[in-house]
Tab-separated table of C-alpha atoms and ligand atoms in Angstrom:
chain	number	residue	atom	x	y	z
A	1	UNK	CA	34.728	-57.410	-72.219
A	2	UNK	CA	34.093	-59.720	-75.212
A	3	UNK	CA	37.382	-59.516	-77.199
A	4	UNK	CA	37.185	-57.604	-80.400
A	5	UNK	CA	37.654	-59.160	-83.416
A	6	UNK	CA	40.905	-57.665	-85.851
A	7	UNK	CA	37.652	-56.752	-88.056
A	8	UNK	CA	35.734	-55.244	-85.760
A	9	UNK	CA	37.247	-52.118	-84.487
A	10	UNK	CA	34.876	-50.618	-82.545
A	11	UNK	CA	35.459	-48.668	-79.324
A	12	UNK	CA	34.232	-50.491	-76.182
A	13	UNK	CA	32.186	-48.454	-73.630
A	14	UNK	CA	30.989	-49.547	-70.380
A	15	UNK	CA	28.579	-48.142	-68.253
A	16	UNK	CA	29.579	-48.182	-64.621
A	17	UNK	CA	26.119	-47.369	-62.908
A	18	UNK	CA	23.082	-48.123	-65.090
A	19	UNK	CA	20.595	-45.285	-63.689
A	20	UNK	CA	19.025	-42.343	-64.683
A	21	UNK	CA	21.833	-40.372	-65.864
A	22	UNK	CA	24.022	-44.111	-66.929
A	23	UNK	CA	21.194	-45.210	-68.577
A	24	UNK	CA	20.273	-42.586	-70.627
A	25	UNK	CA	23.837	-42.131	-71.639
A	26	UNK	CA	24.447	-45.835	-72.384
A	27	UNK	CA	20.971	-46.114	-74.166
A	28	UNK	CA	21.567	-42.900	-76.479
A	29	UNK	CA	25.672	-44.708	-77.368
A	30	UNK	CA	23.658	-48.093	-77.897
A	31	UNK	CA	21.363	-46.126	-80.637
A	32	UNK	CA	24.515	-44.702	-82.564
A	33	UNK	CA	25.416	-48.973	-82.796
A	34	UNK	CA	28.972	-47.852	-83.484
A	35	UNK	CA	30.446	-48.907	-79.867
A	36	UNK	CA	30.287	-52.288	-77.817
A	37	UNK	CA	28.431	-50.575	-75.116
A	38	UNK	CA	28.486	-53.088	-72.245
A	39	UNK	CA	26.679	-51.793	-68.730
A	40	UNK	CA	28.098	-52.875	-65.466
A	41	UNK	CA	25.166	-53.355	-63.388
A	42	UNK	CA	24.130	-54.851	-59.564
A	43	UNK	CA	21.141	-56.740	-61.213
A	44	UNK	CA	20.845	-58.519	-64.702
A	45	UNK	CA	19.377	-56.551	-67.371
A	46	UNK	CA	19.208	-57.832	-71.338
A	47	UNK	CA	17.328	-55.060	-73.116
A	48	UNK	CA	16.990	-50.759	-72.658
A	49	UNK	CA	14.659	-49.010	-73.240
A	50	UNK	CA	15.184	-45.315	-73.698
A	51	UNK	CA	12.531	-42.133	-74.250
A	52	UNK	CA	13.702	-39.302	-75.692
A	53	UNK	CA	12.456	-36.523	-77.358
A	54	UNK	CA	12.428	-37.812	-80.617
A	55	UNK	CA	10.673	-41.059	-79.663
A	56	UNK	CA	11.045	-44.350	-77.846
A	57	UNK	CA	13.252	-46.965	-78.737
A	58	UNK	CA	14.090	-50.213	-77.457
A	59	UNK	CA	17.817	-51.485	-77.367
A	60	UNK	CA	19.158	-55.071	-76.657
A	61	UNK	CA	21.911	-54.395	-74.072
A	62	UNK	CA	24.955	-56.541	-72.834
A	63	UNK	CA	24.983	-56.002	-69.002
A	64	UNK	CA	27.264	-57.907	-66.371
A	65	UNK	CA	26.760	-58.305	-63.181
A	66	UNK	CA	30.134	-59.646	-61.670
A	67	UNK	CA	33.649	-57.771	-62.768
A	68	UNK	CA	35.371	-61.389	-62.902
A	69	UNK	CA	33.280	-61.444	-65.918
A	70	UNK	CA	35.104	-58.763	-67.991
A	71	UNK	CA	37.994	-59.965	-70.046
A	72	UNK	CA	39.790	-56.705	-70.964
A	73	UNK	CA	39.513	-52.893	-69.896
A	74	UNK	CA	37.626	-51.050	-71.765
A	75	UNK	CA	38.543	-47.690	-74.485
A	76	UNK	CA	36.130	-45.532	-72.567
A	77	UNK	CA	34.362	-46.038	-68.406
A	78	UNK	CA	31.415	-43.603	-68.028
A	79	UNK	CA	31.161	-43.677	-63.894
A	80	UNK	CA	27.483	-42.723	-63.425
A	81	UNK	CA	27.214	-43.937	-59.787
A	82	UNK	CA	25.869	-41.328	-56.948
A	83	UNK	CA	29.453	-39.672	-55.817
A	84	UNK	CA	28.822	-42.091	-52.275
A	85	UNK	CA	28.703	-45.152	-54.454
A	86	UNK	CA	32.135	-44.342	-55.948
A	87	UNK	CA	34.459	-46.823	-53.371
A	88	UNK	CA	31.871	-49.877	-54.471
A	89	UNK	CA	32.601	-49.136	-58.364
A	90	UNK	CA	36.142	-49.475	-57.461
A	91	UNK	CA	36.255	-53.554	-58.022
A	92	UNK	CA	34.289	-52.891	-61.937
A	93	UNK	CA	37.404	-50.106	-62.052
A	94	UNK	CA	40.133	-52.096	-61.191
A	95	UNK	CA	38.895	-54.855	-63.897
A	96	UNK	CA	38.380	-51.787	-66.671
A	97	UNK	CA	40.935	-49.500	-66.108
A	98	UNK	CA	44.685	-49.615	-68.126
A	99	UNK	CA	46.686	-46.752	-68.847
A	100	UNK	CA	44.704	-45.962	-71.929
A	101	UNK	CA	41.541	-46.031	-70.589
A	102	UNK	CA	39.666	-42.934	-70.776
A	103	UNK	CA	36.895	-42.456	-67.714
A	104	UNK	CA	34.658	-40.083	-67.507
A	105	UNK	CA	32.934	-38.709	-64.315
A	106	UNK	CA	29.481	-38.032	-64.684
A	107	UNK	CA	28.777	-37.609	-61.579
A	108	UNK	CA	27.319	-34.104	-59.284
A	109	UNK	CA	30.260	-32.186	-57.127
A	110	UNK	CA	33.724	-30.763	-57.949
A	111	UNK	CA	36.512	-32.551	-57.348
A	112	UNK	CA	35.936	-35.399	-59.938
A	113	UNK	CA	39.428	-36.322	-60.775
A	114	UNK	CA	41.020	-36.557	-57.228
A	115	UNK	CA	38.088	-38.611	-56.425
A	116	UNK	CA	38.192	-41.295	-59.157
A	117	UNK	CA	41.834	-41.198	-59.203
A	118	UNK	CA	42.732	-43.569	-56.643
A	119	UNK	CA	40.419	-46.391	-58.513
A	120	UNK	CA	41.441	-45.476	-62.097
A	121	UNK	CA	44.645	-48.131	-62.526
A	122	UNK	CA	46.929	-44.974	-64.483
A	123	UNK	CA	43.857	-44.214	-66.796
A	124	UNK	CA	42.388	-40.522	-67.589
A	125	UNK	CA	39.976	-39.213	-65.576
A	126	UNK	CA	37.657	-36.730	-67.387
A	127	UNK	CA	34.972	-34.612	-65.188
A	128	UNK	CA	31.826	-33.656	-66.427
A	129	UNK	CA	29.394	-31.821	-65.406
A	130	UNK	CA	25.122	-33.532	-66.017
A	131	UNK	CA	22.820	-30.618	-67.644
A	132	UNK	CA	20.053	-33.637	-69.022
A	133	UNK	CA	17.460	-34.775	-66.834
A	134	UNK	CA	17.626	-38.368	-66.544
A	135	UNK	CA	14.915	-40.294	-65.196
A	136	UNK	CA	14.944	-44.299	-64.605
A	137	UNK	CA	11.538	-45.565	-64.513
A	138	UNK	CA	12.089	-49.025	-64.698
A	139	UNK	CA	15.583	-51.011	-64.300
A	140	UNK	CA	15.558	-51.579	-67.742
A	141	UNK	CA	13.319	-48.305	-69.255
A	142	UNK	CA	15.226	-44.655	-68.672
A	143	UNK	CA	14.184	-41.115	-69.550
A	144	UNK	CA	15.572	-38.287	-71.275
A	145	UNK	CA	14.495	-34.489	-70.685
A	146	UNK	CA	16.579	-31.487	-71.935
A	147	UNK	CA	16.190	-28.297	-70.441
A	148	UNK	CA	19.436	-26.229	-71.279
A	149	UNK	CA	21.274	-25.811	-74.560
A	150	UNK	CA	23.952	-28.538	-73.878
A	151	UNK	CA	23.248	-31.704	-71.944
A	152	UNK	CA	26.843	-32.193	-70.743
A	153	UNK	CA	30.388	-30.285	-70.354
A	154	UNK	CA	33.666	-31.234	-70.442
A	155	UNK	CA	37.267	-29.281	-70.357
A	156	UNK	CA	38.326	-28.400	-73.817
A	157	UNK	CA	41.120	-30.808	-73.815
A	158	UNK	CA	42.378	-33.993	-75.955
A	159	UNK	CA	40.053	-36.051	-72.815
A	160	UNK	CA	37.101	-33.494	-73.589
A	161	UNK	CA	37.457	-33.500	-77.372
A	162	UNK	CA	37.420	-37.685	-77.527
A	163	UNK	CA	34.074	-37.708	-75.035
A	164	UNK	CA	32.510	-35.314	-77.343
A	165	UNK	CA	33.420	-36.973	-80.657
A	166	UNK	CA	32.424	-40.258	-79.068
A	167	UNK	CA	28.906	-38.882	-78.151
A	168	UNK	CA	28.625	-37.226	-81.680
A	169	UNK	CA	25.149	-37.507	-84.241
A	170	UNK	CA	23.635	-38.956	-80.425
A	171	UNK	CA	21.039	-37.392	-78.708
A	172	UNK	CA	23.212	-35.772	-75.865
A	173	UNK	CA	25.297	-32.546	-76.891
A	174	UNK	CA	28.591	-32.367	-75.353
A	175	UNK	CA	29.862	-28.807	-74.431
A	176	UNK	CA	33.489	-28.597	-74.334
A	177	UNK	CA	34.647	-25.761	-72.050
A	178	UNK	CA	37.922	-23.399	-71.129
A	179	UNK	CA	36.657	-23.099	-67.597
A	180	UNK	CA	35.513	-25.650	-66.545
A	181	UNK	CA	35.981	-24.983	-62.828
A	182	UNK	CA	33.950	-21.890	-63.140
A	183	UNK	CA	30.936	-24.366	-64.521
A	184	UNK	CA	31.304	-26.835	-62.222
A	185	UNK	CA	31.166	-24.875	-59.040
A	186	UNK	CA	28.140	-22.331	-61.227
A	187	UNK	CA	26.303	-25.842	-60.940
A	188	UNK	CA	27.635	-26.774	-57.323
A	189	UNK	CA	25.898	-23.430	-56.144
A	190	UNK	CA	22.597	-24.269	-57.983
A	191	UNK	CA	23.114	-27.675	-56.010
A	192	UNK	CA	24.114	-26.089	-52.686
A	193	UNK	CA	20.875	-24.590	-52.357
A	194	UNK	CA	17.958	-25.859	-54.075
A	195	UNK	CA	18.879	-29.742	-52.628
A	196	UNK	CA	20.013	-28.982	-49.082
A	197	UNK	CA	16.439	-26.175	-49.364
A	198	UNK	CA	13.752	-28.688	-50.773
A	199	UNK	CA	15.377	-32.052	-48.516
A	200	UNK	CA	14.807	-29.986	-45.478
A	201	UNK	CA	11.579	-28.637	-45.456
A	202	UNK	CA	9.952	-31.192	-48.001
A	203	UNK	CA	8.817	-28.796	-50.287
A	204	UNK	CA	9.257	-28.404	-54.225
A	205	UNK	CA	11.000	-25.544	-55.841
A	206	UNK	CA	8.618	-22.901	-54.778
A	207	UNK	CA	9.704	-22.573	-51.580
A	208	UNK	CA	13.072	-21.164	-53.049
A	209	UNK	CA	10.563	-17.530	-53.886
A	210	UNK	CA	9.886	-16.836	-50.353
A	211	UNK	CA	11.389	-14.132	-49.392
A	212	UNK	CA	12.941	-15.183	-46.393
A	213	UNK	CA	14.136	-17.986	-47.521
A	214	UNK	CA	15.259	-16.378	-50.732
A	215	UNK	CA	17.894	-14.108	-48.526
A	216	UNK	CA	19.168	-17.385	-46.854
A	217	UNK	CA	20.196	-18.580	-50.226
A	218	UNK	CA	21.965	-15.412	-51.403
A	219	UNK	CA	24.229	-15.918	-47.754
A	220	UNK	CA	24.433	-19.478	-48.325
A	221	UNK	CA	25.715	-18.935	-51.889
A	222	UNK	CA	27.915	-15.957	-50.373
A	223	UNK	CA	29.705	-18.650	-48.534
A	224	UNK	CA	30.290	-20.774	-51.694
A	225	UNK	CA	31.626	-18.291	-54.053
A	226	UNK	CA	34.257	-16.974	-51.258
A	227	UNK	CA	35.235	-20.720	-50.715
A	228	UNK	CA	35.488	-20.860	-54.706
A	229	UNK	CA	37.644	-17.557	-55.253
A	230	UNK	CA	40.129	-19.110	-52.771
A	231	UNK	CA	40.261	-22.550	-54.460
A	232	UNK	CA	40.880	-19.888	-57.383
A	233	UNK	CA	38.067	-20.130	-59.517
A	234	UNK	CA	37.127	-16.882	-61.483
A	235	UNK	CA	33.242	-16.455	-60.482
A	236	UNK	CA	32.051	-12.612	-59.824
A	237	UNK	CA	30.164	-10.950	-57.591
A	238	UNK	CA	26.488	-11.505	-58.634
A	239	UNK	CA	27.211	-15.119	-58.928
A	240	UNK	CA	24.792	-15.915	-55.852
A	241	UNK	CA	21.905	-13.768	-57.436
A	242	UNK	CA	22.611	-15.838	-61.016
A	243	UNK	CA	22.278	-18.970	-59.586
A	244	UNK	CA	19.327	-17.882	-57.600
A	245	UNK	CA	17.475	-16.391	-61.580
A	246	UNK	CA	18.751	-19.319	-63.107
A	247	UNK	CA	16.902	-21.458	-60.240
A	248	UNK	CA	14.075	-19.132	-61.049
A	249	UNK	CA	13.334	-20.186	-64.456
A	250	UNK	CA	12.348	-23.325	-63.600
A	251	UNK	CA	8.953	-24.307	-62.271
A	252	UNK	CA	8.471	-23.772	-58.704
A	253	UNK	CA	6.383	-27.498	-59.210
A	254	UNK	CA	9.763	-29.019	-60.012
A	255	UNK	CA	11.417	-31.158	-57.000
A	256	UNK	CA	15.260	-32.133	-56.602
A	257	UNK	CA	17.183	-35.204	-56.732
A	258	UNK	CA	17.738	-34.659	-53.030
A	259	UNK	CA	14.180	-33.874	-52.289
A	260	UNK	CA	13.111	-37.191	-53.829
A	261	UNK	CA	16.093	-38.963	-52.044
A	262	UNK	CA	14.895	-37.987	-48.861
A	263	UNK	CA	10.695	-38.725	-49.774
A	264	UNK	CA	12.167	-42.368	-50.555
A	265	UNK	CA	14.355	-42.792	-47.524
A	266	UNK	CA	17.490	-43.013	-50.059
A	267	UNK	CA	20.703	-41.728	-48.833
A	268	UNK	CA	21.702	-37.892	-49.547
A	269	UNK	CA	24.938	-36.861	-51.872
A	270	UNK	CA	25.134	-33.964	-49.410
A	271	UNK	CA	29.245	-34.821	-48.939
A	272	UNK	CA	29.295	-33.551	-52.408
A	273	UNK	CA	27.286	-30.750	-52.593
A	274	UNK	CA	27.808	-29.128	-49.162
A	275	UNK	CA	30.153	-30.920	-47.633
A	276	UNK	CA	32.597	-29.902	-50.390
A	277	UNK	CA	31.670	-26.493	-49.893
A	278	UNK	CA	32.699	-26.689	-45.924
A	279	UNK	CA	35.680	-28.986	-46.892
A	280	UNK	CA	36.899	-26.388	-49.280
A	281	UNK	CA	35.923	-23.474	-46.588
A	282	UNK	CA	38.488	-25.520	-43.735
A	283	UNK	CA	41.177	-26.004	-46.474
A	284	UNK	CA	40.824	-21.999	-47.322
A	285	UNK	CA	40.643	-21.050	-43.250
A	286	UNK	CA	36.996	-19.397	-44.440
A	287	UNK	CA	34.428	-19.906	-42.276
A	288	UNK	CA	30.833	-21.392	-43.901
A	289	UNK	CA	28.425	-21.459	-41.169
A	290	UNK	CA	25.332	-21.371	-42.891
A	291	UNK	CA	26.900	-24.744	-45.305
A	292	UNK	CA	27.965	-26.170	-42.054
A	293	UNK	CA	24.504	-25.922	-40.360
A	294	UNK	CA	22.746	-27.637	-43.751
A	295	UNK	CA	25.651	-30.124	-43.399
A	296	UNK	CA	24.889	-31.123	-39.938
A	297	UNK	CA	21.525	-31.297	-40.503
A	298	UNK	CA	21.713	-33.641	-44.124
A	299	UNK	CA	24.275	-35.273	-42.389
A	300	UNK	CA	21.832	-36.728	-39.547
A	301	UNK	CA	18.892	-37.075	-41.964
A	302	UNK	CA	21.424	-39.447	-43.926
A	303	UNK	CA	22.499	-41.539	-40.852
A	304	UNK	CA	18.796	-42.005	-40.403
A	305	UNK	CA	18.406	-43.197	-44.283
A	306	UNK	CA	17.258	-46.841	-45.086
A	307	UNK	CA	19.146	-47.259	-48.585
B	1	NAP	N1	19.335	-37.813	-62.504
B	1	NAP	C1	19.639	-36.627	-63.001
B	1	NAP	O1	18.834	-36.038	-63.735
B	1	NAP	C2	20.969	-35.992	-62.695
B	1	NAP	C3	21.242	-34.733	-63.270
B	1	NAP	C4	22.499	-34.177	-63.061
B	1	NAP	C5	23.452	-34.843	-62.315
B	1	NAP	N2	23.149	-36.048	-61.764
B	1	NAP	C6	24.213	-36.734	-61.017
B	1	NAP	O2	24.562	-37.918	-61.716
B	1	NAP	C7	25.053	-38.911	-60.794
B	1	NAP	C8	24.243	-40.182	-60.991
B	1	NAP	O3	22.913	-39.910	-60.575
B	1	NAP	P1	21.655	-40.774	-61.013
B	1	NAP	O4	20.473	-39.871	-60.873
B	1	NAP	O5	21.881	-41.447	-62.304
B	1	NAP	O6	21.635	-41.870	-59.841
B	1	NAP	P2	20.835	-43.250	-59.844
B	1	NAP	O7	19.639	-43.164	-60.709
B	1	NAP	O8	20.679	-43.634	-58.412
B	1	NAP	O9	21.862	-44.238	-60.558
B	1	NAP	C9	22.997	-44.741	-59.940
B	1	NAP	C10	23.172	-46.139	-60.458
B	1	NAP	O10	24.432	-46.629	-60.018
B	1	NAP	C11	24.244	-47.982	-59.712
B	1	NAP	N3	25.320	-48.444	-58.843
B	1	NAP	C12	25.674	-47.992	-57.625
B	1	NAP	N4	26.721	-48.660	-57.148
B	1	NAP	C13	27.038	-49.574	-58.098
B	1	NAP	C14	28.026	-50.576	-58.192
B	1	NAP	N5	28.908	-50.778	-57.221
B	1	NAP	N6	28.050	-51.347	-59.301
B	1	NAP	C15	27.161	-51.163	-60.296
B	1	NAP	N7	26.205	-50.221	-60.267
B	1	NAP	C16	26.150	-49.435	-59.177
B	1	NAP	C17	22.904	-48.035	-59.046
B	1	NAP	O11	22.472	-49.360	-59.056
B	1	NAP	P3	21.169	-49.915	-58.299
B	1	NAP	O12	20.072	-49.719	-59.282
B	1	NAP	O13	21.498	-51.341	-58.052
B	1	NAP	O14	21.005	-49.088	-57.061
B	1	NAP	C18	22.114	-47.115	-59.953
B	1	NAP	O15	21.589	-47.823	-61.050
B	1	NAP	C19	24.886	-38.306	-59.410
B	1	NAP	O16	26.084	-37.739	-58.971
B	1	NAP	C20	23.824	-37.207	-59.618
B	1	NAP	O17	23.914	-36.166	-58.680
B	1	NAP	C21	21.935	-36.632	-61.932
């Protein structure tokens, strides 16, 4: 990154994954103009364009292409790749990554730090867990929807408390959180179903009412929060039937990320949705059938995938 000047102490942020959710979160740091927000991206890009709730604004951007072209690691990495795009951010990690780099993982799953950790050069990894709706609709033009009360968590740690302060007076509320396993497996189980559900049978949300299909939920979710309780995460009993209301205030018209993914012939994060629920299930000697069957089955729509 561009060297800063001894009067120009500004934190340097760079975007590892300029998408729906990267773009919306380097577009909404670019508006607070208090950062050198730099976006590490596969294709050029010299302006953003961000819509949010409060209106549309259009940012000048700095965006490289090539990590030789970095100079320095940065204060702060915010990893927004697709969890199977991880090992190719590893070359823009190894260039932004020192020991005092803070990185945060905004990125679906559980298991954030053990993932990032082998790319991170002796920096901290922070998880966090994606409540906004990001949309890109152009490489350069993202969107921002918010349909919960925060729009990301973090652990309530020194890490968490940094990420939020850095994100302060911008659009996107940062949660910070004493249990944050518990949230990020409460959003794994949201995952679990209504992606592996909608992928496979090509229909929206609504399909998650049926009845039938509604009981195979509540067992696959069974599976998940015994898998959890072993990995020693406190989530209760009606966990399944929360995630299942929760799904249930949204609009049955609504699709998933995995849904669209598989109407565009994209590849599937299914190895971090189910596949850490059966990974989890073999490490705990519990068995997951049900997770294992919607594994197979993402697992050979994804070998089929074109992208
Ligand atoms: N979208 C949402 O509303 C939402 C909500 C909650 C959680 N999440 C989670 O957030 C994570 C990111 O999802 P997303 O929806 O933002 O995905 P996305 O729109 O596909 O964005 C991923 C971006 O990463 C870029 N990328 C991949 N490999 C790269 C590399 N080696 N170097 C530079 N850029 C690279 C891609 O570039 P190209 O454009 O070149 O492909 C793309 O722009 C996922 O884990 C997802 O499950 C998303």
């Amino acid at each position: 990154m561009s060297a800063p000047t001894h009067t120009d102490r500004r934190l340097s942020v760079a975007i590892v994954g300029l998408g729906s959710i990267g773009g919306v979160a380097a577009g909404c740091l670019a508006v607070a103009t208090r950062y050198h927000v730099i976006a590490c991206t596969r294709r050029p890009v010299e302006r953003l364009t961000l819509e949010q709730p409060d209106g549309t604004v259009a940012l000048p951007l700095r965006a490289v292409t090539d990590p030789a072209q970095l100079e320095e690691p940065a204060d702060w990495v915010l990893l927004c790749t697709k969890t199977y795009q991880t090992d190719s951010a590893a070359p823009w990690l190894a260039r932004l990554c020192a020991p005092s780099t803070r990185i945060a993982v905004l990125q679906n799953g559980i298991g954030h730090v053990e993932r990032i950790a082998p790319f991170a050069g002796g920096a901290t990894v922070l998880p966090a867990i994606v409540y906004y709706n990001g949309e890109r609709l152009a490489p350069d033009r993202v969107r921002l929807r918010q349909g919960s009360d925060r729009d990301i968590a973090v652990p309530d740690d020194d890490c968490g408390r940094a990420f939020a302060e850095l994100f302060a007076g911008t659009p996107l509320r940062v949660a910070l959180s004493d249990d944050f396993a518990a949230l990020a497996w409460r959003k794994l189980l949201i995952n679990a179903v209504a992606n592996p559900i909608t992928a496979l049978t090509l229909q929206r949300q609504a399909v998650l009412r049926r009845p039938d299909v509604r009981e195979l939920c509540l067992k696959i979710l069974d599976e998940a929060v015994a898998v959890a309780r072993a990995e020693g995460v406190r989530l209760t009993d009606d966990e399944p039937a929360r995630a299942l209301a929760t799904l249930f205030t949204f609009s049955g018209e609504l699709g998933t990320s995995m849904y669209f993914d598989r109407l565009a012939g994209r590849r599937l994060e299914v190895e971090a949705l189910t596949g850490a629920i059966v990974a989890a299930g073999e490490r705990h000697g519990i068995a997951t059938p049900l997770n294992r069957a919607l594994l197979t089955l993402l697992r050979v729509i994804n070998d089929a995938a074109v992208a």
